[in-house]
Short mmCIF file of C-alpha atoms and ligand atoms in Angstrom, two decimals:
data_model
loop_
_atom_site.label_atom_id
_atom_site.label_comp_id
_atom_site.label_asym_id
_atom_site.label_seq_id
_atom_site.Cartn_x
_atom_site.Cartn_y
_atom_site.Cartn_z
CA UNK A 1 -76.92 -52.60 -98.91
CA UNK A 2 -73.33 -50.32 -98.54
CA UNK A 3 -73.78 -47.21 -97.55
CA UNK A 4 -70.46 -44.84 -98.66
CA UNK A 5 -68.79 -43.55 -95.45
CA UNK A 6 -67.72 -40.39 -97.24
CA UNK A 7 -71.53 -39.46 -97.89
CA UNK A 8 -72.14 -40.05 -94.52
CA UNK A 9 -69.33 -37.99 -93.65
CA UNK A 10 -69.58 -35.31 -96.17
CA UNK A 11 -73.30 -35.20 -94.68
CA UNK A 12 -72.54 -34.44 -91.09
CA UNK A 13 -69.85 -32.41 -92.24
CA UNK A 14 -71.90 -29.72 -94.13
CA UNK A 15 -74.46 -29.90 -91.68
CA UNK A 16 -71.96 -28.86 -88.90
CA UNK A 17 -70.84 -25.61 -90.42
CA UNK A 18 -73.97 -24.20 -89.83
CA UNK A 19 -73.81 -22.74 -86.50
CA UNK A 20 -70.06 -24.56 -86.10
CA UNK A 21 -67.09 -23.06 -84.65
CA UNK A 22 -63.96 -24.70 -84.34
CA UNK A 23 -63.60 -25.65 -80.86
CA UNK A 24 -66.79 -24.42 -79.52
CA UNK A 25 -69.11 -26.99 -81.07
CA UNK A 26 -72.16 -26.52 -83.18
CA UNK A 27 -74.95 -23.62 -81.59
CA UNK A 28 -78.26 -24.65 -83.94
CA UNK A 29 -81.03 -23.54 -81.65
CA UNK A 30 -84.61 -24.56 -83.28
CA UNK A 31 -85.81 -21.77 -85.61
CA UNK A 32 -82.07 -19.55 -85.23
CA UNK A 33 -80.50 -18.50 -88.36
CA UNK A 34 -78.18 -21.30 -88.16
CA UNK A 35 -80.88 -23.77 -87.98
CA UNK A 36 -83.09 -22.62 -90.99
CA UNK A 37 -79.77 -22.57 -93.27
CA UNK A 38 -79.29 -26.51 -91.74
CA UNK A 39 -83.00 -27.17 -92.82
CA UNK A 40 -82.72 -25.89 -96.31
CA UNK A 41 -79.84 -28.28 -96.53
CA UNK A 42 -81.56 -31.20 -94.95
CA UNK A 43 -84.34 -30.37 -97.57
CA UNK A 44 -81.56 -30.27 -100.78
CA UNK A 45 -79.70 -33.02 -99.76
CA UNK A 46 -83.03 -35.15 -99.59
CA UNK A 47 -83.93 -33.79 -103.23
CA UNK A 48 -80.49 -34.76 -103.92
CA UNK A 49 -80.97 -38.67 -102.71
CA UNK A 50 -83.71 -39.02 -105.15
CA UNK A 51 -86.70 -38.08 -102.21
CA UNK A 52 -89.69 -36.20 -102.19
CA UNK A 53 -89.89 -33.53 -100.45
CA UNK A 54 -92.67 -31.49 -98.42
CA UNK A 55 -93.05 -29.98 -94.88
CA UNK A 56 -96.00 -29.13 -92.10
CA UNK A 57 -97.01 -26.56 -90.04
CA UNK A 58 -94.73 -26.97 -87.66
CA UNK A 59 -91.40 -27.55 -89.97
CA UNK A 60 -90.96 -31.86 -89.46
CA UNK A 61 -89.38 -31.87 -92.84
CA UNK A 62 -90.05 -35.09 -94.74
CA UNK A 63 -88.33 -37.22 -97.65
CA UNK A 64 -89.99 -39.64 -99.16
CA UNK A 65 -89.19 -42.84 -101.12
CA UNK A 66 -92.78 -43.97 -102.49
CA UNK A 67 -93.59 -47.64 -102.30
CA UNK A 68 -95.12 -49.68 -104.76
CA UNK A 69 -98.75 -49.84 -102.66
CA UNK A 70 -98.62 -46.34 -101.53
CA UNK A 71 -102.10 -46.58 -100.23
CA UNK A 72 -100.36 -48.94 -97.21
CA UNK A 73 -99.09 -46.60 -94.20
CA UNK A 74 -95.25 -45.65 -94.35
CA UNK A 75 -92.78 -46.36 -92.90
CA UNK A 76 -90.65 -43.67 -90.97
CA UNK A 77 -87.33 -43.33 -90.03
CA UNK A 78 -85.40 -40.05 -88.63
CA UNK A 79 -84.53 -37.67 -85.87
CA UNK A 80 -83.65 -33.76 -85.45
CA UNK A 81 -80.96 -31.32 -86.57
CA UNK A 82 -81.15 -28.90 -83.70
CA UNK A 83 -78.69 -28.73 -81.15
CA UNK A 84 -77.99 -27.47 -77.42
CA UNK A 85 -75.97 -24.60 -77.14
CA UNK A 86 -71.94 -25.28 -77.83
CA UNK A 87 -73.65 -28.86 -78.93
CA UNK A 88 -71.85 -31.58 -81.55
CA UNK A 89 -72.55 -32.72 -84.97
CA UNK A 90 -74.05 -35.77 -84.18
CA UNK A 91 -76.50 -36.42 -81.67
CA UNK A 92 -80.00 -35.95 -83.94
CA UNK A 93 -78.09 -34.87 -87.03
CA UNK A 94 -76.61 -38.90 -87.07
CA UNK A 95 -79.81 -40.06 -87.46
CA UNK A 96 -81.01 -37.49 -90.06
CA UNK A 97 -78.22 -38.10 -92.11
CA UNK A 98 -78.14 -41.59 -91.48
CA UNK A 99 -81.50 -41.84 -92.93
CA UNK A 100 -81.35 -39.87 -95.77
CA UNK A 101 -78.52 -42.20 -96.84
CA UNK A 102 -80.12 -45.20 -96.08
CA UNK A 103 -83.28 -44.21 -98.02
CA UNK A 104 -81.03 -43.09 -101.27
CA UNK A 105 -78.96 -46.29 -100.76
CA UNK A 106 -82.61 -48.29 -101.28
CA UNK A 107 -83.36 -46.09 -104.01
CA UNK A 108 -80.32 -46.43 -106.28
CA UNK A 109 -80.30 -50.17 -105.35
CA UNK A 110 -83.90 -50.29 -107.03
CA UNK A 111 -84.89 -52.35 -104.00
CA UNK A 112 -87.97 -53.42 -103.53
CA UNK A 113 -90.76 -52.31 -100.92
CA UNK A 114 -94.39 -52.19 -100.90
CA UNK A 115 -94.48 -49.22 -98.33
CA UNK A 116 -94.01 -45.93 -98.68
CA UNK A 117 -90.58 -45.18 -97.01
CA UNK A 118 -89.61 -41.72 -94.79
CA UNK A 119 -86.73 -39.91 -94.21
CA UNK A 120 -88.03 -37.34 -90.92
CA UNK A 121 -86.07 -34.46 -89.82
CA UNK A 122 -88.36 -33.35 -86.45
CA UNK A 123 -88.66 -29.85 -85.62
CA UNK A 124 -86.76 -28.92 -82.61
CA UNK A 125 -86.16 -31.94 -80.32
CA UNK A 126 -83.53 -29.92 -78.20
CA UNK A 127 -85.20 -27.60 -74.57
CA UNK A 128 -86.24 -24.47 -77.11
CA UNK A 129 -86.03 -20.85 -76.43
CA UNK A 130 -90.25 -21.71 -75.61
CA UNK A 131 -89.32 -24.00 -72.55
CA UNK A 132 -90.32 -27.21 -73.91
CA UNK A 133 -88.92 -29.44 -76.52
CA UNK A 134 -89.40 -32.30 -78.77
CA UNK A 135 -91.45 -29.43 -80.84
CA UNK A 136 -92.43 -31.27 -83.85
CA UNK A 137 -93.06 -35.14 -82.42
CA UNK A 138 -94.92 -33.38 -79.49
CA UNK A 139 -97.32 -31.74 -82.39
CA UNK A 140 -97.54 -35.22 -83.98
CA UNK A 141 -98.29 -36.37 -80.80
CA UNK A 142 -101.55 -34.16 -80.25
CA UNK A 143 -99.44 -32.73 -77.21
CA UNK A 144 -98.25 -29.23 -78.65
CA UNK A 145 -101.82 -27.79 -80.17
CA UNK A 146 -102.46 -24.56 -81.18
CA UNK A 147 -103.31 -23.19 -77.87
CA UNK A 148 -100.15 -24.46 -76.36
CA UNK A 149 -98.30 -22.88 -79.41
CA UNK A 150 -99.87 -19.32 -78.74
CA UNK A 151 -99.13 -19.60 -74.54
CA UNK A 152 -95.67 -21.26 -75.01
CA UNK A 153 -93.41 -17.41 -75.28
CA UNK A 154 -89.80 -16.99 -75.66
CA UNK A 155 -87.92 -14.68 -73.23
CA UNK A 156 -88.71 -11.58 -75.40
CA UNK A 157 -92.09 -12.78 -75.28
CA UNK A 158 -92.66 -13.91 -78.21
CA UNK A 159 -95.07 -17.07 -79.02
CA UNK A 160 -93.95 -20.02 -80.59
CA UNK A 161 -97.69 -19.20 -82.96
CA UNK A 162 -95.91 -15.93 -84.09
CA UNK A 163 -92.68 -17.43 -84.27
CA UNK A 164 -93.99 -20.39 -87.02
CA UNK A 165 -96.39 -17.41 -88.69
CA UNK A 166 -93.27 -15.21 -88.95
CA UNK A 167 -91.16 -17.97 -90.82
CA UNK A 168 -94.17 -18.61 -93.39
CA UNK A 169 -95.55 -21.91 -91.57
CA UNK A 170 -99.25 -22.09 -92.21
CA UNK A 171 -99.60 -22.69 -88.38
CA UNK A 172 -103.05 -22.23 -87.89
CA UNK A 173 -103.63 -25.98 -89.46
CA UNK A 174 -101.31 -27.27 -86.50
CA UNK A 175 -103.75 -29.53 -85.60
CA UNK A 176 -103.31 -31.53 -89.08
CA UNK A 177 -99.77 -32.25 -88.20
CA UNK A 178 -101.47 -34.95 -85.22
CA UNK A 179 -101.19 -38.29 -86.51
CA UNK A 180 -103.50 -41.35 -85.35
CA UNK A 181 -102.83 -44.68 -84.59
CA UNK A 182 -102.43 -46.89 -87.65
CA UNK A 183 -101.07 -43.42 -89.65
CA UNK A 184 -97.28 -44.92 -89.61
CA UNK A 185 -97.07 -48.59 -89.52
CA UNK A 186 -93.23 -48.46 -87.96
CA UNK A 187 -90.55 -46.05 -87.39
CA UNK A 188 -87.16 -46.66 -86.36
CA UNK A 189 -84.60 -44.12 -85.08
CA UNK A 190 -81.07 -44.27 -85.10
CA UNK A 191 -78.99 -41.94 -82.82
CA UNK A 192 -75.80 -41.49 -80.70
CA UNK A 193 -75.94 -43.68 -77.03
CA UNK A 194 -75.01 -40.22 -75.15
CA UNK A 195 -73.57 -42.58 -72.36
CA UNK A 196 -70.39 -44.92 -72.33
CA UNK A 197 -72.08 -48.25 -72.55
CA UNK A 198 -71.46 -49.41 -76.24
CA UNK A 199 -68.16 -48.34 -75.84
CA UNK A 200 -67.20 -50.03 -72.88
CA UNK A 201 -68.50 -52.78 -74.13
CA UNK A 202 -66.52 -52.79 -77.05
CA UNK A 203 -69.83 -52.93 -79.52
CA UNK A 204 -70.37 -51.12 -82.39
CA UNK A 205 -74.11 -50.78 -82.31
CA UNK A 206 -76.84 -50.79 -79.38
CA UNK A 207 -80.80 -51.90 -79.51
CA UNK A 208 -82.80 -50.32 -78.02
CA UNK A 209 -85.44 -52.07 -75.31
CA UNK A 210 -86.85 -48.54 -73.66
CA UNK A 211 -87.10 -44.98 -73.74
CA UNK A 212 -86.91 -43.73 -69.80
CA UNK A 213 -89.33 -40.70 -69.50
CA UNK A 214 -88.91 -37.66 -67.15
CA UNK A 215 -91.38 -36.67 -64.86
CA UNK A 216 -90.53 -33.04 -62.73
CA UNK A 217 -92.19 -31.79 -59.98
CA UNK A 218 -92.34 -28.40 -57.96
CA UNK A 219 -92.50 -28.98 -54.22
CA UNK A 220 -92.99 -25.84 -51.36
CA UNK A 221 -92.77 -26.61 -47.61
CA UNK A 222 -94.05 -24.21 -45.28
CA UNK A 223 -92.64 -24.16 -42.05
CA UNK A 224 -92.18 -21.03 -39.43
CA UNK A 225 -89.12 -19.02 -39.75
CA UNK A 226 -87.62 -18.44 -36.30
CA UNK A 227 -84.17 -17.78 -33.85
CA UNK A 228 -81.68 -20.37 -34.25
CA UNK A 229 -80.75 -20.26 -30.94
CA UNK A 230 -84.24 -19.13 -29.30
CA UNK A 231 -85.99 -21.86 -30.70
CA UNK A 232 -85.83 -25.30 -29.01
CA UNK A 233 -86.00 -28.23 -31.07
CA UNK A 234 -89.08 -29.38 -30.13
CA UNK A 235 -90.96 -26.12 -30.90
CA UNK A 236 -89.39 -26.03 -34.37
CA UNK A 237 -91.44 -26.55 -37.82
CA UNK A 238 -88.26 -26.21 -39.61
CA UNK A 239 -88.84 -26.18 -44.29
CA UNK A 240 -85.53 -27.21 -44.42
CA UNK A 241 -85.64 -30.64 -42.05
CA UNK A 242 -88.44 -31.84 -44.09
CA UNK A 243 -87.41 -31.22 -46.91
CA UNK A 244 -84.33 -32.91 -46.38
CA UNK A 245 -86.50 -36.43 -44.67
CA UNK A 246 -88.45 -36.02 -47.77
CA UNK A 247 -85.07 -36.15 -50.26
CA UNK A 248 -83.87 -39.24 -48.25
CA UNK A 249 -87.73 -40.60 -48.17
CA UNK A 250 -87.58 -40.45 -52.55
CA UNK A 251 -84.20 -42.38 -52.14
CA UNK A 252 -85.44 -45.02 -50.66
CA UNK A 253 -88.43 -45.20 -52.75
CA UNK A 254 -86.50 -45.01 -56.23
CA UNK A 255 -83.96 -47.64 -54.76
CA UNK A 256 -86.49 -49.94 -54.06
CA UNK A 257 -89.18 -49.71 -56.90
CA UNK A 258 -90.39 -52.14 -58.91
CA UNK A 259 -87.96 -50.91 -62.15
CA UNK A 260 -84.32 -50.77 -61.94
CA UNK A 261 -84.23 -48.09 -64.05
CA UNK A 262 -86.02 -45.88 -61.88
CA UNK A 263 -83.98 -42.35 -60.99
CA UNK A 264 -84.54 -40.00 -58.59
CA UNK A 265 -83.28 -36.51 -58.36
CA UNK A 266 -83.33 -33.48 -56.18
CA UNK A 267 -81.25 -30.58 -57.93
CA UNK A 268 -82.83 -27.64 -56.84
CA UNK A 269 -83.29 -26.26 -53.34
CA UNK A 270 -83.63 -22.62 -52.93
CA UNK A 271 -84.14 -21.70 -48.96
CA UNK A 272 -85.96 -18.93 -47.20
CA UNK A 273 -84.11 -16.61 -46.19
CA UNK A 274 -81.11 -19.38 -46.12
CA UNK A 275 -79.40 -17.48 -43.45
CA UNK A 276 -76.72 -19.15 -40.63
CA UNK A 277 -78.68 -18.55 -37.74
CA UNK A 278 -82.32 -18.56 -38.75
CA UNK A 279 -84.75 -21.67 -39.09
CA UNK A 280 -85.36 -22.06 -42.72
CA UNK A 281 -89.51 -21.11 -43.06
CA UNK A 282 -89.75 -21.62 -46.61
CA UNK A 283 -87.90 -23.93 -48.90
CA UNK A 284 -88.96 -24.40 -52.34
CA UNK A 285 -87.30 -27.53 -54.39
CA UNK A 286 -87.10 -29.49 -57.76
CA UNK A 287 -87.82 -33.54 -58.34
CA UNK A 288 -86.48 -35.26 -61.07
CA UNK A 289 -88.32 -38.79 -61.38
CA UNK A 290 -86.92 -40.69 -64.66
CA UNK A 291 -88.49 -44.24 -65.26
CA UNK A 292 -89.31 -46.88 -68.00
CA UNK A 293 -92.74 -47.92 -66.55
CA UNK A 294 -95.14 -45.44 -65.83
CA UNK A 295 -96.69 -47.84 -63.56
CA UNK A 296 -93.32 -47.56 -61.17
CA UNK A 297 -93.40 -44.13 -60.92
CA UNK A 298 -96.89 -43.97 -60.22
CA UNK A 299 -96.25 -46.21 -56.99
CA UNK A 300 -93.12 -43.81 -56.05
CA UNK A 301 -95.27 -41.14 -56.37
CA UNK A 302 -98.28 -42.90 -54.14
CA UNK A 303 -95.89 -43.52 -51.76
CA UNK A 304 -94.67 -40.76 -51.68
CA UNK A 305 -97.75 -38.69 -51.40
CA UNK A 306 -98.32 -40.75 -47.86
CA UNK A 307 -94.59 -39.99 -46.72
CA UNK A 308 -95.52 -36.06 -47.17
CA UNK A 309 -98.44 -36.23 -44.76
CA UNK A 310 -96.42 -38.08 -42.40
CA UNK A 311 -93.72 -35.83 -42.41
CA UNK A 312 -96.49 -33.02 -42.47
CA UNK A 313 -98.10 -34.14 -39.22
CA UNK A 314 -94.75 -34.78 -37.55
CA UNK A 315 -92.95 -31.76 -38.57
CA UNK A 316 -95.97 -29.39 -38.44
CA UNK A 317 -95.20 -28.04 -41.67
CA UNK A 318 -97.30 -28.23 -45.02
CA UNK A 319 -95.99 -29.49 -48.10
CA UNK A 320 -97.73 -29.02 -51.32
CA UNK A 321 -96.33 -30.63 -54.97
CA UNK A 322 -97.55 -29.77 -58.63
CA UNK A 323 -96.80 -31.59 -61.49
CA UNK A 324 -94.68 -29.54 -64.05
CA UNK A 325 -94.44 -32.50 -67.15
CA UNK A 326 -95.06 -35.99 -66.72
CA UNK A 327 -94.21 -38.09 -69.98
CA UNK A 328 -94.99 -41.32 -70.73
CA UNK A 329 -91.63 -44.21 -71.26
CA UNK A 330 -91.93 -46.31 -74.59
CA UNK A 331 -91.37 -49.74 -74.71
CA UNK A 332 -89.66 -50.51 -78.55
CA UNK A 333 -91.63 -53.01 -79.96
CA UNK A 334 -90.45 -56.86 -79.30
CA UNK A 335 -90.77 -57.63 -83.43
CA UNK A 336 -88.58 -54.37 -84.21
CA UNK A 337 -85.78 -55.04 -81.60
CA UNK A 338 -85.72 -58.62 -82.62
CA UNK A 339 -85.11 -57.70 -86.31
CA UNK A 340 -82.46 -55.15 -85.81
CA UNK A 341 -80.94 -57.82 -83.07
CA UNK A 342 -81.19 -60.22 -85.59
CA UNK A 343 -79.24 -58.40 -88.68
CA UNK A 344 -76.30 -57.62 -86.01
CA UNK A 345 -76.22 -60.92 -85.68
CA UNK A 346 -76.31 -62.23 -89.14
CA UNK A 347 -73.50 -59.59 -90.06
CA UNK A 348 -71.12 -60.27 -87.25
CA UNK A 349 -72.07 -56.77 -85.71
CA UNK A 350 -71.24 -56.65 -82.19
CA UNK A 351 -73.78 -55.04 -80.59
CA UNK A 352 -76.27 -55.15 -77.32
CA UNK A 353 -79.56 -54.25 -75.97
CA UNK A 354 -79.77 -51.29 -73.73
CA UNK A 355 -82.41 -48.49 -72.28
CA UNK A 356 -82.20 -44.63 -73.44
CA UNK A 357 -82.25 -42.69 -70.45
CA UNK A 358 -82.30 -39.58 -72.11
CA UNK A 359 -85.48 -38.81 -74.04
CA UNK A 360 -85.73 -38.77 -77.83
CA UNK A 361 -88.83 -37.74 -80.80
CA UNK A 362 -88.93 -41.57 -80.91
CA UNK A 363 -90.82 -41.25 -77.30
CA UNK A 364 -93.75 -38.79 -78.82
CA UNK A 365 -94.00 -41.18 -82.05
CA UNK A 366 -94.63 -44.05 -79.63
CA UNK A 367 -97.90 -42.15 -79.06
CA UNK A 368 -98.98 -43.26 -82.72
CA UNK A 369 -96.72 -45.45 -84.15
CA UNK A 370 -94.76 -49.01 -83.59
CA UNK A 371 -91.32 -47.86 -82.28
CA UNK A 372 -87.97 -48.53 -82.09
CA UNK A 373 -84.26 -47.04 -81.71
CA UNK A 374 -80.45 -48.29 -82.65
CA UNK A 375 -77.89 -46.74 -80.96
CA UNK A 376 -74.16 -45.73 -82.33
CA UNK A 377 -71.57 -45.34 -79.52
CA UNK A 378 -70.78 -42.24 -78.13
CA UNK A 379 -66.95 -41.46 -77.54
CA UNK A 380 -66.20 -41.18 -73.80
CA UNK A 381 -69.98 -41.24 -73.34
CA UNK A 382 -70.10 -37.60 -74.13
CA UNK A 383 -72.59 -35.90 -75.81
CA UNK A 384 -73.98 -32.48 -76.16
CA UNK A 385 -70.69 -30.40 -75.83
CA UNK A 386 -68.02 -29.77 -78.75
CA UNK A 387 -66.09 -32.96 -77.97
CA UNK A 388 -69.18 -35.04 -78.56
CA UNK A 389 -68.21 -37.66 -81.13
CA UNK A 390 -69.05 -40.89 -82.76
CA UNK A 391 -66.89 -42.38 -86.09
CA UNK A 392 -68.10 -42.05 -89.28
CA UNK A 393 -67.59 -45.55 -90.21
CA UNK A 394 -70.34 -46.55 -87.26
CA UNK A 395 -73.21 -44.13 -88.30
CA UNK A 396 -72.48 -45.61 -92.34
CA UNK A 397 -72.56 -49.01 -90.04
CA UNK A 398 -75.74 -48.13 -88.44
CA UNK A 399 -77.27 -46.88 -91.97
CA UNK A 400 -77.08 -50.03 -93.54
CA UNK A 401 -78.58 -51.71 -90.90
CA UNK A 402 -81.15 -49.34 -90.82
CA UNK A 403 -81.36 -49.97 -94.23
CA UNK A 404 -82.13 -53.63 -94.24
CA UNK A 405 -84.75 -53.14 -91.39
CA UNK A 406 -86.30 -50.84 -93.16
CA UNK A 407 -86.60 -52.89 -96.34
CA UNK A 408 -88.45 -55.56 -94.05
CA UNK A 409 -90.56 -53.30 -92.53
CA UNK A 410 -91.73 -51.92 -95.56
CA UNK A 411 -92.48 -55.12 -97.20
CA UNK A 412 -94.32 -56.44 -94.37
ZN1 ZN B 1 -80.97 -36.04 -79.89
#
């Protein structure tokens, strides 16, 4: 299976100028002007690979390449076309492209396969204006339902309901856009590493093994605000001393748990009144826990828990945490890593298995469907900002071997 790298190109390319600007990257917020102009292309350029097209209530876009047993379940390849602010051209719109390509490639080649195949273009995987992302996955998911469409509001105040009734969506049948196990038998996802490893490494494409999942907390310590100086230190019950035992305390824990891969990460304090000479009484902070087992974080966070009452009783303060988002890491599936492992081989591809520590759609799928991911290297290991960039020749590289997974997968 070739794929042309001028499609590929030519692809990214026209996707790019909407919301480009020379220098300043590509600005295709979910749902912005830009980004329904970049969806009526995604949707002509799949009716232009040969693929059928249709859409749900929440805008995943879908192409599809209909097997000869269509009654078997699909099988789905994809990824988004929205972008951070002053983003690049290829982190989600690689993958999109990338697929569309691979599935017209299969078509004009007349090749073979019992399942239906997909092309996906997910609906706003990028933080939206609504404060959550991975939109369309998080629907398929059964995570976004119509509730949490009509309380999620933009900063005018606007609901992300009224947002998809405005633009035509019939959104009050959100709830058919949840898929079930056994719905999708497979989907794969190819998109850019958004770190330096395949590049330091000198390989052209990267397997996937994990997808690390964030889980954020809110934590308030109440303490006694008091004189710096007419306080002695044993009649303090200073916020910020805690607080600070408690960021070394999560240190410790994330260095030793059970999964390498565990992170930890305090990035924002905000102090009360945060003033030279006063005890701090109230401090207010962020944590960041990324992981690829659930079960790891769940002992951090046990542990944790028991550290906080420690440092309660000893510091006479009270500390109280609530869980903001906790999302569940994705293992890709053994069979799936082994056959996209297995065609680098075969071809001479260099390549290597890594985790994602960033999040993708692929995570939500997990929730229904056999996953797994193939990486393209990022240049510099940069990614969302204008010099984000990966060659064209790698993402026609990474379509064909998407290509001949596919073609497996779909025969299986
Ligand atoms: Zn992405």
């Amino acid at each position: 299976m070739k794929i042309a790298v001028d499609r590929v190109r030519e692809g990214l390319e026209d996707l790019a100028r909407f919301g480009g600007t020379p220098g300043e990257g590509v600005s295709r917020l979910v749902f912005s002007p830009a980004d329904l102009l970049g969806r009526a292309y995604v949707k002509e350029r799949m009716k232009g690979a040969g693929l059928n097209v249709s859409e749900d209530a929440i805008g995943n876009i879908f192409g599809t390449l209909p097997g000869t047993e269509p009654e078997l379940a699909p099988v789905w390849t994809g990824s988004h076309i929205d972008t951070v602010l002053r983003g690049g051209r290829f982190d989600g719109m690689a993958g999109t492209i990338g697929a569309i390509e691979a599935l017209r490639a299969i078509g004009e080649a007349g090749a073979p396969h019992r399942r239906t195949l997909t092309a996906v273009a997910y609906t706003g995987e990028e933080p939206s204006v609504f404060g959550i992302g991975c939109l369309g996955s998080r629907a398929m998911a059964g995570v976004l339902d119509l509730e949490t469409a009509k309380a999620v509001k933009n900063e005018a105040g606007k609901s992300l309901y009224d947002t998809l009734a405005e633009l035509g969506y019939d959104v009050d049948r959100l709830d058919a856009v949840r898929r079930k196990p056994g719905d999708v038998y497979a989907a794969i996802e190819m998109h850019i590493e958004q770190g330096p490893k395949l590049e330091r490494s000198g390989c052209r494409l990267g397997v996937v093994t994990d997808i690390s999942a964030p889980a954020y907390f809110n934590v308030w310590v109440e303490g006694l605000q008091s004189h710096a100086g007419g306080t002695s230190m044993a009649d303090r019950r200073d916020a910020f001393a805690a607080t600070a035992e408690i960021s070394m305390v999560l240190e410790r824990l994330v260095k030793e748990a059970k999964s390498v891969y565990a992170t930890g990460t305090i990035g924002r304090v905000d102090v009360t009144p945060n003033a030279l000479n006063v005890i701090p009484g109230r401090v207010h902070f962020t944590i960041d826990i990324r992981n690829t087992s659930d079960g790891s974080t769940g002992e951090i966070l046990a542990a944790l828990s028991e550290e906080m009452k420690r440092i309660e009783r000893e510091r006479g303060v009270k500390v109280r945490m609530q869980t903001i988002n906790r999302d569940l890491p994705v293992h890709c599936e053994d069979g799936m890593q082994d056959l996209l492992a297995g065609i680098c081989e075969r071809r001479g591809i260099p390549f290597k298995r890594l985790i994602s520590g960033a999040f993708h759609d692929s995570m939500f799928v997990g929730a229904f469907a056999p996953i797994s991911m193939l990486f393209l290297p990022s240049r510099d290991g940069v990614s969302h900002c204008p010099e984000e960039w990966t060659s064209y020749e790698d993402v026609a590289l990474g379509a064909e071997v998407l290509a001949e997974a596919l073609l497996v997968k779909a025969n299986e």
